[in-house]
Coordinates of C-alpha atoms in Angstrom, one line a residue:
X595 CA 11.4 -8.7 17.2
X596 CA 9.0 -8.7 14.2
X597 CA 5.8 -10.7 15.6
X598 CA 3.7 -11.3 12.4
X599 CA -0.1 -10.4 13.1
X600 CA -2.8 -12.3 11.8
X601 CA -4.0 -10.0 8.7
X602 CA -6.7 -7.8 8.6
X603 CA -9.2 -7.0 7.0
X604 CA -7.5 -3.5 5.7
X605 CA -4.2 -5.5 5.0
X606 CA -5.9 -8.0 3.0
X607 CA -7.2 -5.1 0.8
X608 CA -4.0 -3.2 0.3
X609 CA -2.9 -7.5 -0.8
X610 CA -5.9 -7.9 -3.3
X611 CA -5.7 -3.8 -4.6
X612 CA -1.6 -4.9 -5.1
X613 CA -3.3 -8.6 -7.1
X614 CA -5.5 -6.2 -9.5
X615 CA -5.5 -2.4 -10.0
X616 CA -8.8 -2.3 -11.0
X617 CA -9.4 -2.5 -7.1
X618 CA -7.5 0.3 -6.0
X619 CA -10.2 3.0 -6.0
X620 CA -11.3 1.5 -2.8
X621 CA -8.2 3.2 -0.7
X622 CA -9.5 6.5 -2.1
X623 CA -13.0 6.0 -0.6
X624 CA -11.1 5.2 2.8
X625 CA -9.2 8.2 1.6
X626 CA -12.2 10.0 1.7
X627 CA -13.4 9.4 5.6
X628 CA -9.8 10.0 7.3
X629 CA -9.9 13.8 5.5
X630 CA -13.5 14.1 6.5
X631 CA -12.5 12.7 10.1
X632 CA -9.8 15.0 10.3
X633 CA -11.6 18.0 9.5
X634 CA -14.9 17.5 10.9
X635 CA -12.9 16.6 14.2
X636 CA -15.5 13.8 14.5
X637 CA -15.3 9.9 13.5
X638 CA -18.8 9.8 12.4
X639 CA -19.8 11.5 9.4
X640 CA -22.7 12.2 7.3
X641 CA -23.4 10.1 3.8
X642 CA -23.9 12.4 1.9
X643 CA -21.1 13.9 3.4
X644 CA -19.1 11.3 2.3
X645 CA -20.4 10.8 -1.0
X646 CA -19.6 14.0 -2.2
X647 CA -16.0 13.9 -1.4
X648 CA -16.8 11.0 -4.4
X649 CA -18.9 13.2 -5.9
X650 CA -17.7 11.7 -9.7
X651 CA -17.4 7.8 -9.1
X652 CA -20.6 8.3 -6.9
X653 CA -23.0 10.1 -9.0
X654 CA -22.2 7.7 -12.3
X655 CA -23.7 5.3 -10.3
X656 CA -25.5 6.4 -7.6
X657 CA -26.3 3.3 -6.1
X658 CA -22.7 2.3 -6.2
X659 CA -22.0 3.3 -2.4
X660 CA -23.9 0.2 -1.3
X661 CA -21.0 -2.2 -3.1
X662 CA -18.2 0.2 -2.4
X663 CA -18.9 -0.1 1.4
X664 CA -20.2 -3.9 1.0
X665 CA -16.9 -4.7 -0.5
X666 CA -14.3 -2.5 1.9
X667 CA -16.0 -4.0 5.0
X668 CA -14.3 -1.6 6.8
X669 CA -16.8 1.0 7.4
X670 CA -20.7 1.1 8.8
X671 CA -23.6 2.9 8.7
X672 CA -25.8 4.1 11.1
X673 CA -29.0 5.9 11.2
X674 CA -30.4 8.5 13.6
X675 CA -31.9 5.6 15.8
X676 CA -28.4 4.1 17.1
X677 CA -29.5 1.0 13.9
X678 CA -25.8 -0.2 12.7
X679 CA -25.5 -1.7 9.5
X680 CA -22.8 -3.5 7.8
X681 CA -21.8 -6.2 5.1
X682 CA -24.6 -6.9 3.6
X683 CA -27.4 -5.8 5.5
X684 CA -26.3 -1.7 4.1
X685 CA -28.6 -2.8 1.2
X686 CA -31.2 -3.0 3.2
X687 CA -30.7 0.9 4.2
X688 CA -32.7 3.6 2.0
X689 CA -30.8 6.5 0.7
X690 CA -33.3 9.3 2.2
X691 CA -32.5 8.5 5.7
X692 CA -30.2 10.4 7.6
X693 CA -27.3 7.9 7.8
X694 CA -24.1 8.3 8.9
X695 CA -20.4 6.9 7.9
X696 CA -18.1 5.5 11.1
X697 CA -14.7 2.8 10.9
X698 CA -15.2 -0.2 12.7
X699 CA -14.7 0.6 16.6
X700 CA -11.5 -2.3 16.7
X701 CA -9.5 1.0 14.2
X702 CA -10.7 3.8 16.0
X703 CA -8.2 2.7 19.3
X704 CA -5.5 3.3 16.7
X705 CA -6.3 5.8 14.0
X706 CA -3.4 7.5 13.1
X707 CA -2.3 4.8 13.2
X708 CA -4.8 3.1 10.8
X709 CA -5.1 6.9 8.7
X710 CA -1.4 6.2 8.1
X711 CA -1.4 3.0 7.0
X712 CA -3.9 3.8 4.3
X713 CA -1.8 6.4 2.9
X714 CA 1.4 4.5 2.9
X715 CA -0.9 1.8 0.9
X716 CA -2.0 4.8 -1.6
X717 CA 1.4 6.1 -2.4
X718 CA 2.8 2.4 -3.6
X719 CA -1.5 1.7 -5.0
X720 CA -1.0 5.4 -7.6
X721 CA 2.3 3.7 -9.2
X722 CA 0.9 0.4 -10.7
X723 CA 0.7 0.5 -14.4
X724 CA -0.8 -2.9 -15.2
X725 CA -4.1 -4.3 -14.6
X726 CA -3.2 -7.4 -12.7
X727 CA 0.5 -8.6 -11.2
X728 CA 1.0 -11.4 -13.8
X729 CA 5.6 -11.0 -14.1
X730 CA 7.9 -11.1 -11.6
X731 CA 8.9 -7.5 -12.9
X732 CA 6.4 -5.2 -11.1
X733 CA 6.1 -8.5 -7.9
X734 CA 9.8 -7.2 -7.7
X735 CA 9.7 -3.7 -8.1
X736 CA 5.9 -3.9 -6.2
X737 CA 8.3 -5.8 -3.1
X738 CA 11.0 -3.4 -2.7
X739 CA 7.9 -0.2 -3.3
X740 CA 6.2 -1.9 -0.2
X741 CA 10.5 -2.4 2.1
X742 CA 11.5 0.7 1.3
X743 CA 7.9 1.8 3.1
X744 CA 9.2 0.3 5.7
X745 CA 5.7 -1.8 5.7
X746 CA 7.6 -5.0 7.1
X747 CA 4.5 -7.0 8.1
X748 CA 3.5 -6.3 4.7
X749 CA 6.0 -7.1 2.7
X750 CA 6.5 -10.4 4.5
X751 CA 3.1 -11.4 4.1
X752 CA 3.4 -10.3 0.2
X753 CA 6.8 -11.9 0.1
X754 CA 5.2 -15.8 0.8
X755 CA 2.6 -15.2 -1.7
X756 CA 5.7 -14.2 -4.7
X757 CA 7.9 -16.7 -3.6
X758 CA 5.1 -19.2 -4.8
X759 CA 4.6 -17.8 -8.0
X760 CA 7.8 -16.5 -9.2
X761 CA 10.2 -19.3 -7.9
X762 CA 12.7 -18.8 -9.7
X763 CA 13.1 -14.7 -8.2
X764 CA 12.9 -16.4 -4.6
X765 CA 15.7 -15.3 -3.6
X766 CA 15.6 -11.9 -4.1
X767 CA 12.2 -11.7 -2.1
X768 CA 14.3 -13.9 0.7
X769 CA 17.2 -11.2 0.5
X770 CA 15.1 -8.9 1.3
X771 CA 13.4 -10.9 3.9
X772 CA 16.4 -11.5 5.7
X773 CA 16.9 -7.3 5.8
X774 CA 13.2 -7.0 7.2
X775 CA 14.4 -9.6 10.3
X776 CA 17.5 -7.7 10.4
X777 CA 15.8 -4.3 10.8
X778 CA 13.4 -5.9 13.5
X779 CA 15.4 -8.4 15.7
X780 CA 18.6 -7.7 18.3
X781 CA 20.2 -10.4 17.8
X782 CA 20.3 -9.3 13.9
X783 CA 24.1 -10.4 12.6
X784 CA 22.8 -13.3 11.4
X785 CA 20.1 -12.1 9.5
X786 CA 22.6 -9.9 7.7
X787 CA 25.2 -11.9 7.0
X788 CA 22.2 -14.5 5.3
X789 CA 21.1 -11.9 3.3
X790 CA 24.3 -10.7 2.7
X791 CA 25.0 -14.4 0.9
X792 CA 21.9 -14.4 -0.7
X793 CA 22.0 -11.0 -2.3
X794 CA 25.2 -12.6 -3.9
X795 CA 24.2 -14.8 -5.9
X796 CA 22.3 -12.2 -7.8
X797 CA 24.3 -10.2 -10.5
X798 CA 24.5 -6.3 -9.2
X799 CA 21.7 -5.2 -11.8
X800 CA 18.5 -7.6 -11.4
X801 CA 15.0 -6.9 -12.5
X802 CA 16.9 -2.9 -12.9
X803 CA 16.8 -3.1 -8.8
X804 CA 20.7 -1.6 -8.3
X805 CA 21.9 -4.9 -6.2
X806 CA 25.6 -4.0 -5.9
X807 CA 24.2 -0.4 -3.4
X808 CA 22.4 -3.1 -1.8
X809 CA 24.6 -5.1 -0.8
X810 CA 27.0 -2.6 0.7
X811 CA 23.8 -2.2 2.3
X812 CA 23.4 -5.5 3.8
X813 CA 27.0 -5.8 4.4
X814 CA 27.7 -2.2 6.7
X815 CA 24.7 -3.6 8.7
X816 CA 26.2 -7.3 9.2
X817 CA 29.2 -4.9 10.8
X818 CA 27.1 -2.8 12.7
X819 CA 25.6 -5.6 14.0
X820 CA 28.6 -7.8 14.8
X821 CA 30.1 -4.8 17.1
X822 CA 26.7 -3.7 18.9
X823 CA 25.9 -0.8 16.6
X824 CA 22.8 0.5 15.5
X825 CA 21.8 -0.8 12.0
X826 CA 21.4 1.5 9.6
X827 CA 17.5 1.9 7.4
X828 CA 18.3 0.1 4.1
X829 CA 16.2 1.3 0.8
X830 CA 16.8 -0.8 -2.3
X831 CA 17.5 1.5 -5.2
X832 CA 16.9 0.8 -9.3
X833 CA 19.2 1.4 -11.7
X834 CA 19.2 4.5 -14.2
X835 CA 19.2 2.9 -17.8
X836 CA 19.8 6.1 -20.2
X837 CA 22.9 4.9 -21.6
X838 CA 22.1 3.0 -25.8
X839 CA 18.2 4.2 -25.4
X840 CA 18.9 7.1 -27.9
X841 CA 16.6 9.2 -29.9
X842 CA 13.4 6.7 -30.3
X843 CA 14.1 4.9 -26.7
X844 CA 13.7 8.4 -24.7
X845 CA 10.4 9.1 -27.3
X846 CA 8.6 6.1 -26.6
X847 CA 9.5 6.3 -23.0
X848 CA 8.0 9.9 -22.8
X849 CA 4.5 8.4 -24.5
X850 CA 4.1 5.5 -22.4
X851 CA 4.4 8.1 -19.2
X852 CA 1.8 10.0 -20.8
X853 CA -0.4 7.4 -22.0
X854 CA 0.0 6.1 -18.2
X855 CA -0.8 9.7 -16.7
X856 CA -3.4 10.2 -18.9
X857 CA -5.3 7.1 -18.6
X858 CA -5.2 6.7 -14.4
X859 CA -6.1 10.4 -14.1
X860 CA -9.3 9.7 -14.9
X861 CA -10.8 7.2 -12.4
X862 CA -8.9 8.4 -9.5
X863 CA -10.0 12.1 -9.1
X864 CA -11.2 12.4 -5.2
X865 CA -8.9 15.6 -4.2
X866 CA -7.2 15.2 -1.1
X867 CA -5.1 16.9 0.6
X868 CA -1.8 15.2 1.6
X869 CA -0.9 17.1 4.8
X870 CA -4.4 16.9 6.2
X871 CA -4.2 13.1 5.6
X872 CA -0.8 12.8 7.6
X873 CA -1.8 16.2 10.8
X874 CA -2.8 14.6 13.7
X875 CA -6.3 14.9 14.3
X876 CA -8.7 16.4 16.4
X877 CA -11.5 14.7 17.5
X878 CA -14.9 15.4 19.5
X879 CA -15.3 12.5 21.2

């Protein structure tokens, strides 16, 4: 059964990034730390080494690293004497001292789970093509991305916010909420039936989402629950809009894709190897 935990700092950061993509660079600093931990086999990383991972962003404003760590509120600083600096205490540090960066203890207990969440969060955040979340189209597509990554707790928290913001689209968010419950509880037939009935209120294509195919998946799981079978993972798909675009439509889409790629390529220049991020670390602890 899905038991919603209180949002921790990492999930809160993720929701902040979804609201305002100017903050998504914060996730990259976490990815830098994760990559270095898995490379070095140690949770404690030298500050210079950490800053070197994100060298271009930090070089532009060397003092920025303190602001980043304070806003993240997930990484702490330790000096050679064992003194620990967190939050605004970080501003008191002198960079010429020998300093080390490490993760808060509550996340070290399940470092692999933590790193896996960060990678999933980034896989969603790097798709963002807006500055701030203003319209239901972006909100619905984001919800689909979160749901498809099987970030179910995050989806429920996200959905509750969007239902208040976009009341006319609340039915769609509720459909996937029911699907989340159907996936995570044992007595699931009622949840899948309710999800199916809600989905029937939506058109076959809704903000680009293939609702017709979604209804078939919901009905399939409802029938499987009735027979005592294990439900299947539901993946929400989008309809490819290709008919009737014509030459100018394709040209516009191509220019838009190139523009987004060029605009977003510059600031996010930390070099990260995804296979390194996903593998389990060998740590000297």
